[in-house]
Short mmCIF file of C-alpha atoms and ligand atoms in Angstrom, two decimals:
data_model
loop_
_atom_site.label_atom_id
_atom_site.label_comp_id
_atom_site.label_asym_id
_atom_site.label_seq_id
_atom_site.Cartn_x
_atom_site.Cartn_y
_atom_site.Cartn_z
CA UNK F 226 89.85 76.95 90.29
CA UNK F 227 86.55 77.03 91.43
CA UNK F 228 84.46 78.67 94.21
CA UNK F 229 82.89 76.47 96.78
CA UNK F 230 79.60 77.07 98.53
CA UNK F 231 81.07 79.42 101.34
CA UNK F 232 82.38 81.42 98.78
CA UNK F 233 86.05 80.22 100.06
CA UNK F 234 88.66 79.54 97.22
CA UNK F 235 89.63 75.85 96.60
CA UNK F 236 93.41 75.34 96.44
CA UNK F 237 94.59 74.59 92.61
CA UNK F 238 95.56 70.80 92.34
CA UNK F 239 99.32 71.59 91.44
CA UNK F 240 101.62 74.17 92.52
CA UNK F 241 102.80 76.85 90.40
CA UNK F 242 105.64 75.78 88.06
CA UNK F 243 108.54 77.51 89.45
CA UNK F 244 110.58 77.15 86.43
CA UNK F 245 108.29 79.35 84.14
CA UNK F 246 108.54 82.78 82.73
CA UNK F 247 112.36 82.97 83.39
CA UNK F 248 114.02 84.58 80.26
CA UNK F 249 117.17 83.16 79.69
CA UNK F 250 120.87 85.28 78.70
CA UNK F 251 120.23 87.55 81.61
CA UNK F 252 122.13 89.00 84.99
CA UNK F 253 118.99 89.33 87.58
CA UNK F 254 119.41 91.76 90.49
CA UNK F 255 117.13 89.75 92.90
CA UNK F 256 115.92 91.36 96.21
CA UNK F 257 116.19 88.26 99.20
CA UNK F 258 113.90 90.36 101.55
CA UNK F 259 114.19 91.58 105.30
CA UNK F 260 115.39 87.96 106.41
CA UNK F 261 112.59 85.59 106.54
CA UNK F 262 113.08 82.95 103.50
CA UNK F 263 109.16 82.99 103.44
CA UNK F 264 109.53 86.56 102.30
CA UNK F 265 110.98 85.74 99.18
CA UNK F 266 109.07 86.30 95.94
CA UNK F 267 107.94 83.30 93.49
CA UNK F 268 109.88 84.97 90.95
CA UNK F 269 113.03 85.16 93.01
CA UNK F 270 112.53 81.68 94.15
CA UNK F 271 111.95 80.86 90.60
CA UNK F 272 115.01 83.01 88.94
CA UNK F 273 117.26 81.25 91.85
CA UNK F 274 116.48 77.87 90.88
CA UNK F 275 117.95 78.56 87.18
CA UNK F 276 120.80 80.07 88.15
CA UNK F 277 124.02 79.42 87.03
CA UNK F 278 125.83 81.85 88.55
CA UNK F 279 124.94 83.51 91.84
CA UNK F 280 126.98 86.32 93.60
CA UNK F 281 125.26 86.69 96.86
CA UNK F 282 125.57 89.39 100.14
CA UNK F 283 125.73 88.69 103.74
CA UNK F 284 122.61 89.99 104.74
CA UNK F 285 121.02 86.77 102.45
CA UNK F 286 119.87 84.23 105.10
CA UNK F 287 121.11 80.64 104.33
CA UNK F 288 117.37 79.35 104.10
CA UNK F 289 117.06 81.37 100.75
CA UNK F 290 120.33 79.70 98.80
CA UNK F 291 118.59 76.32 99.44
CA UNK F 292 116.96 77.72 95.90
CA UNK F 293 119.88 77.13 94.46
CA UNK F 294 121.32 74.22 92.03
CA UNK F 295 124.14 71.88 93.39
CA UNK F 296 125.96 73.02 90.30
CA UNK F 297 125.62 76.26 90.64
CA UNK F 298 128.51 78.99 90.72
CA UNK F 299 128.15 80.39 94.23
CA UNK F 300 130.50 83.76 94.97
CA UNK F 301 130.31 85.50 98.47
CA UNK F 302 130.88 89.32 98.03
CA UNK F 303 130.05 89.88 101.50
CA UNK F 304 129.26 93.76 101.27
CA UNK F 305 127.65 95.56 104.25
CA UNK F 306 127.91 98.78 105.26
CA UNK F 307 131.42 99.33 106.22
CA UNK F 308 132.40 96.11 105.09
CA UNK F 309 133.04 95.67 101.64
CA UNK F 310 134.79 92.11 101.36
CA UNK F 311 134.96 92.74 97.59
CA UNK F 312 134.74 96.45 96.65
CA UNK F 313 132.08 97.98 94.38
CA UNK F 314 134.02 98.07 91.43
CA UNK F 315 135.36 94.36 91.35
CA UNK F 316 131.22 93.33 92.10
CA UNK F 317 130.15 95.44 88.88
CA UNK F 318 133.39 93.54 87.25
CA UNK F 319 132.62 90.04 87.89
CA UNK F 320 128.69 90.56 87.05
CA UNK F 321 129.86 92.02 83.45
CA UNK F 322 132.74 89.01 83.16
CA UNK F 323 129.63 86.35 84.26
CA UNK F 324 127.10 87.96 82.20
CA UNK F 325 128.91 87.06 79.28
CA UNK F 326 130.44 84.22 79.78
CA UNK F 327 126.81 82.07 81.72
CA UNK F 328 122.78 82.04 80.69
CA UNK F 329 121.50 82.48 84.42
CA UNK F 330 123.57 84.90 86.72
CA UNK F 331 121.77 85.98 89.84
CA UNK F 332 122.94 89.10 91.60
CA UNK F 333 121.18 88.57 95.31
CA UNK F 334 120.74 91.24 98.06
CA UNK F 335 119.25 91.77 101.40
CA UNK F 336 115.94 93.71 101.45
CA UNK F 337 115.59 95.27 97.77
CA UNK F 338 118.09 95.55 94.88
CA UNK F 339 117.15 99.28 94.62
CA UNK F 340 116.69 100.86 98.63
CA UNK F 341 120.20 101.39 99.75
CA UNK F 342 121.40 97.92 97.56
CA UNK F 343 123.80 99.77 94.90
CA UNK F 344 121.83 98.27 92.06
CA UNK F 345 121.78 101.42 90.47
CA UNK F 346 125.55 101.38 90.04
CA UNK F 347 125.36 97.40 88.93
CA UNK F 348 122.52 97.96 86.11
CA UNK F 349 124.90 101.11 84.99
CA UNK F 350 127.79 98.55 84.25
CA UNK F 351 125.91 95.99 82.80
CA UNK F 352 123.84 98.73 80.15
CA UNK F 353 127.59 99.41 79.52
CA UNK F 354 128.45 96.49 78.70
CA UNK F 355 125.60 96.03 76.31
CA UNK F 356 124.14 93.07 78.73
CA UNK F 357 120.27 91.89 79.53
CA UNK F 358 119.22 92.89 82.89
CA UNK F 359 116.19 92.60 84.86
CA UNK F 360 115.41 93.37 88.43
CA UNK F 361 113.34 91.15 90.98
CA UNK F 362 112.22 93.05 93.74
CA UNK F 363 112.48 92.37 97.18
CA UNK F 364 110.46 93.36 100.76
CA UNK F 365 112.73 96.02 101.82
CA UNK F 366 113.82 95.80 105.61
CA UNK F 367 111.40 98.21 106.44
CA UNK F 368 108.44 96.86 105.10
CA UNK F 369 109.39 93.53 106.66
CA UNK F 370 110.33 94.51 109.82
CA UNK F 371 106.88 97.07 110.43
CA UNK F 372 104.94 94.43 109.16
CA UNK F 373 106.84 91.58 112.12
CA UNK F 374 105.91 94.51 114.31
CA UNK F 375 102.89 95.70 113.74
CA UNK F 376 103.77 99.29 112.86
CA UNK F 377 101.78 100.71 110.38
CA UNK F 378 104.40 102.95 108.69
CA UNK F 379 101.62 105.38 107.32
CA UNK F 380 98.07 105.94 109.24
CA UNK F 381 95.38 109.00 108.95
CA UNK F 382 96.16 110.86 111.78
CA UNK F 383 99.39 109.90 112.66
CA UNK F 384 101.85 109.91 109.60
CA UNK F 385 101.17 110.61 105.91
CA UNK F 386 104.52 110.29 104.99
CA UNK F 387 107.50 107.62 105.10
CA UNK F 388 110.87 108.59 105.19
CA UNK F 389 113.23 105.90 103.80
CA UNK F 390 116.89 107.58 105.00
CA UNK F 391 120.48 106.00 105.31
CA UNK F 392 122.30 106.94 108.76
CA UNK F 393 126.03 106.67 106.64
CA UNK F 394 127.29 110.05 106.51
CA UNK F 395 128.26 110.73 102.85
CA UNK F 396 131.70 111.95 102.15
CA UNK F 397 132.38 115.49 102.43
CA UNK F 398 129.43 115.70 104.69
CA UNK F 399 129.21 118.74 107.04
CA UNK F 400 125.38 119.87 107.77
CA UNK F 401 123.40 116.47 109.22
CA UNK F 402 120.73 115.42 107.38
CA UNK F 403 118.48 114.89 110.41
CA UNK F 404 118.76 118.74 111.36
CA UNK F 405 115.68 121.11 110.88
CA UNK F 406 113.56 117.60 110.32
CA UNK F 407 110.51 118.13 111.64
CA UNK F 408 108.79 114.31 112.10
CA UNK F 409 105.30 115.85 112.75
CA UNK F 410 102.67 113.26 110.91
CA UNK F 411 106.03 111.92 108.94
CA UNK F 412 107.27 108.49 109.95
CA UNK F 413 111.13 108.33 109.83
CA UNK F 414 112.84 105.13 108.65
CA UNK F 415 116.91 104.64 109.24
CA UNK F 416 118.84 102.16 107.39
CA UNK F 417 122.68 101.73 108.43
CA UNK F 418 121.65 104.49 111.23
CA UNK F 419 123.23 102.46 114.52
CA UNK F 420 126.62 103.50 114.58
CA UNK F 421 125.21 107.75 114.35
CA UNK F 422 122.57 106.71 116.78
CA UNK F 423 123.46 109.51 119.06
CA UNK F 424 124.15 111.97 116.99
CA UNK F 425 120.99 111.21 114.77
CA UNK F 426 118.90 111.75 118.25
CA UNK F 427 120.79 114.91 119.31
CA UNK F 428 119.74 116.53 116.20
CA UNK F 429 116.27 115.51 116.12
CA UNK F 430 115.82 116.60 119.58
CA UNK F 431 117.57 120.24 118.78
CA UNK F 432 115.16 120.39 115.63
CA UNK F 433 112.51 120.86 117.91
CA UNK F 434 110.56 117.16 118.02
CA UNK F 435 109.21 116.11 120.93
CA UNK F 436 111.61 114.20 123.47
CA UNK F 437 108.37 111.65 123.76
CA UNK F 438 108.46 110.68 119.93
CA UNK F 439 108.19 106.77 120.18
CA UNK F 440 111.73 105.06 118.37
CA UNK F 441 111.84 101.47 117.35
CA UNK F 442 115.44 99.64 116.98
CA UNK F 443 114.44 96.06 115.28
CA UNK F 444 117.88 93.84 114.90
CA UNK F 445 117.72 90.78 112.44
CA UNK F 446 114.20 91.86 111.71
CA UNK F 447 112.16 89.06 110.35
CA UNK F 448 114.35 86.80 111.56
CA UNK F 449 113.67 84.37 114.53
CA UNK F 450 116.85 85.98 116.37
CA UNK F 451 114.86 89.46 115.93
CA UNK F 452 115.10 91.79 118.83
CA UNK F 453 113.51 94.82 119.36
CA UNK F 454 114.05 97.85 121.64
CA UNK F 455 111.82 100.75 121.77
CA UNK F 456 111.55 104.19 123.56
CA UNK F 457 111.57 107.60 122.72
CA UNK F 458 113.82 110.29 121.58
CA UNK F 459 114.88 110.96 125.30
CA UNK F 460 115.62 107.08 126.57
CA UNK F 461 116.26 105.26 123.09
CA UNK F 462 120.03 105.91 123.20
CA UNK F 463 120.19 104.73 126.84
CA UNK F 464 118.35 101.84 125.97
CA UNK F 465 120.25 101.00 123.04
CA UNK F 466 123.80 101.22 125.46
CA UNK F 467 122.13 98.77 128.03
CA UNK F 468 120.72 95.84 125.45
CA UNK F 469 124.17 95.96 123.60
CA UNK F 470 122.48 96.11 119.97
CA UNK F 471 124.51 94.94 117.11
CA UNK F 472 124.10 95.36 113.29
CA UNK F 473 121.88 94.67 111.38
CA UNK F 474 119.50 97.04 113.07
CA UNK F 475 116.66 99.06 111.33
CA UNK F 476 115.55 102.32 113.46
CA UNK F 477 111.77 103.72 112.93
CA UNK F 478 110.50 106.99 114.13
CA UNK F 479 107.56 108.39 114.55
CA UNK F 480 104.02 108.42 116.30
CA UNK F 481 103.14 105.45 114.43
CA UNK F 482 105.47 103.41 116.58
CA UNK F 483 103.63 104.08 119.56
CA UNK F 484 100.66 102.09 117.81
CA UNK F 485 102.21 99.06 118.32
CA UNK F 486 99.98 96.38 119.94
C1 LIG N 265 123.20 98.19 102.67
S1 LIG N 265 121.66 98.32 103.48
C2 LIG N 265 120.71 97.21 102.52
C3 LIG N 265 119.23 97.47 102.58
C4 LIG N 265 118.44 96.48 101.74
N1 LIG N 265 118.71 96.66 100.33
C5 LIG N 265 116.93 96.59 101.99
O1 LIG N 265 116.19 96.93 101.07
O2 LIG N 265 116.50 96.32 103.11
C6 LIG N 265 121.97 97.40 104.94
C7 LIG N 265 121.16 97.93 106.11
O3 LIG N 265 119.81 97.50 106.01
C8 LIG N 265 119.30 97.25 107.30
N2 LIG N 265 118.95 95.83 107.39
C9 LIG N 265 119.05 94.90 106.44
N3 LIG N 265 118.57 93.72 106.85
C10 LIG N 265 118.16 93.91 108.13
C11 LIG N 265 117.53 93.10 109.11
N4 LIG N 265 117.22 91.82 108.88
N5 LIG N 265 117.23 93.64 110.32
C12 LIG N 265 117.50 94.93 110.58
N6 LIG N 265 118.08 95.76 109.69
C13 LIG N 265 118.39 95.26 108.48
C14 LIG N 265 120.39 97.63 108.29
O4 LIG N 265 120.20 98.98 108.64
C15 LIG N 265 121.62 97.42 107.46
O5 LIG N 265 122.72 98.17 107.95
#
């Protein structure tokens, strides 16, 4: 590659080879991204190519498994939150059972493997089972969907901290999460959050942040069925009732929404 006058770089002749630096006799835990197939990594894109096996989520858009070989093992394990088509368990089962018997098995989620994707729990059954493992990350949904909207999630002045949270209530739950946050210069990110929507703003609002804090609600962010709502703490949930959002949806909080052009 060389530069030209200008001081602009001149393309390389060929495209990288997608089918290099792939170690074979592995499971890969492969992040898909926020939604957009141009979001994937080259690594992914190359990792999916050799697979032989691929277990794959529904969050995975259908533009991304055009990666993969017509010969190619493809098994739908559907999860979501709330919607676990094949349970944890049986997942961490069939990547072990794979892993052994196949060279390439690819274990594909929305977003990344390791922000709210369980890959923890996946890696622990494969080290158990003595297997090679690698993870290929992906652009979590919030990166993806700030960067679609123009939020900057951190900015002098307005936030100098991100907040990656899940909405699910854990089991056994009592005290929420969300009360006593204070959001002040903190920018607030909510993954699985819609269904607690109202409960999330309640307690914000009693934690003493201002009813004027801008709120984002992106659905199928990335996407090109994306669709975004925004308000504040005081008219987000009547908003939300009144566009009739459905998951996926990704809620950010914070001054730094207000920013957006
Ligand atoms: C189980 S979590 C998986 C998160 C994923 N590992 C990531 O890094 O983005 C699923 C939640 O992520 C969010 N999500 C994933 N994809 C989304 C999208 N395209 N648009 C909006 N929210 C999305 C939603 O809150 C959804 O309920």
């Amino acid at each position: 590659m060389k530069l030209l006058k200008n001081d602009v770089m001149e393309s390389p002749q060929t495209s990288p080879r997608l089918d290099s630096g792939v170690k074979s006799k592995k499971v890969y835990l492969v992040g898909a991204g926020s939604g957009d197939p141009d979001l994937l990594t080259i690594k992914a894109a190359k990792v999916l190519q050799l697979a032989d096996v691929l277990l794959f989520d529904r969050l995975v858009s259908e533009d991304v498994l055009e990666y993969v070989s017509k010969s190619c093992i493809r098994i739908f394990v559907g999860k979501e939150c709330d919607y676990h088509t094949v349970p944890q368990e049986e997942i961490n089962r069939l990547l072990v059972e794979y892993g052994k018997s196949h060279t390439v098995v690819v274990r594909l989620k929305g977003g990344d493997p390791f922000i709210f994707g369980r890959g923890g729990e996946e890696i622990q059954a494969l080290e158990e089972a003595g297997l090679e493992w690698e993870v290929v990350p992906g652009i979590t949904t919030a990166l993806g969907a700030a960067a679609a909207l123009g939020i900057p999630l951190t900015h002098r002045g307005y936030s100098s901290q991100l907040i990656l949270m899940t909405g699910h209530k854990q089991k056994d739950q009592t005290v929420s999460e969300f009360h006593e946050m204070n959001l002040l210069n903190k920018t607030l990110v909510i993954y699985m959050g819609l269904n607690r929507l109202v409960s999330i703003v309640t307690d914000l609002l009693h934690s003493n942040n201002s009813k004027d804090t801008p709120v984002a609600i992106i659905q199928n962010a990335t996407l090109s069925n994306q669709k975004v709502v925004t308000g504040t703490l005081e008219t987000i949930v009547e908003k939300y009732n009144r566009e009739k959002l459905v998951s996926p949806c990704l809620i950010i909080i914070g001054e730094v929404v207000g920013l957006r052009k």
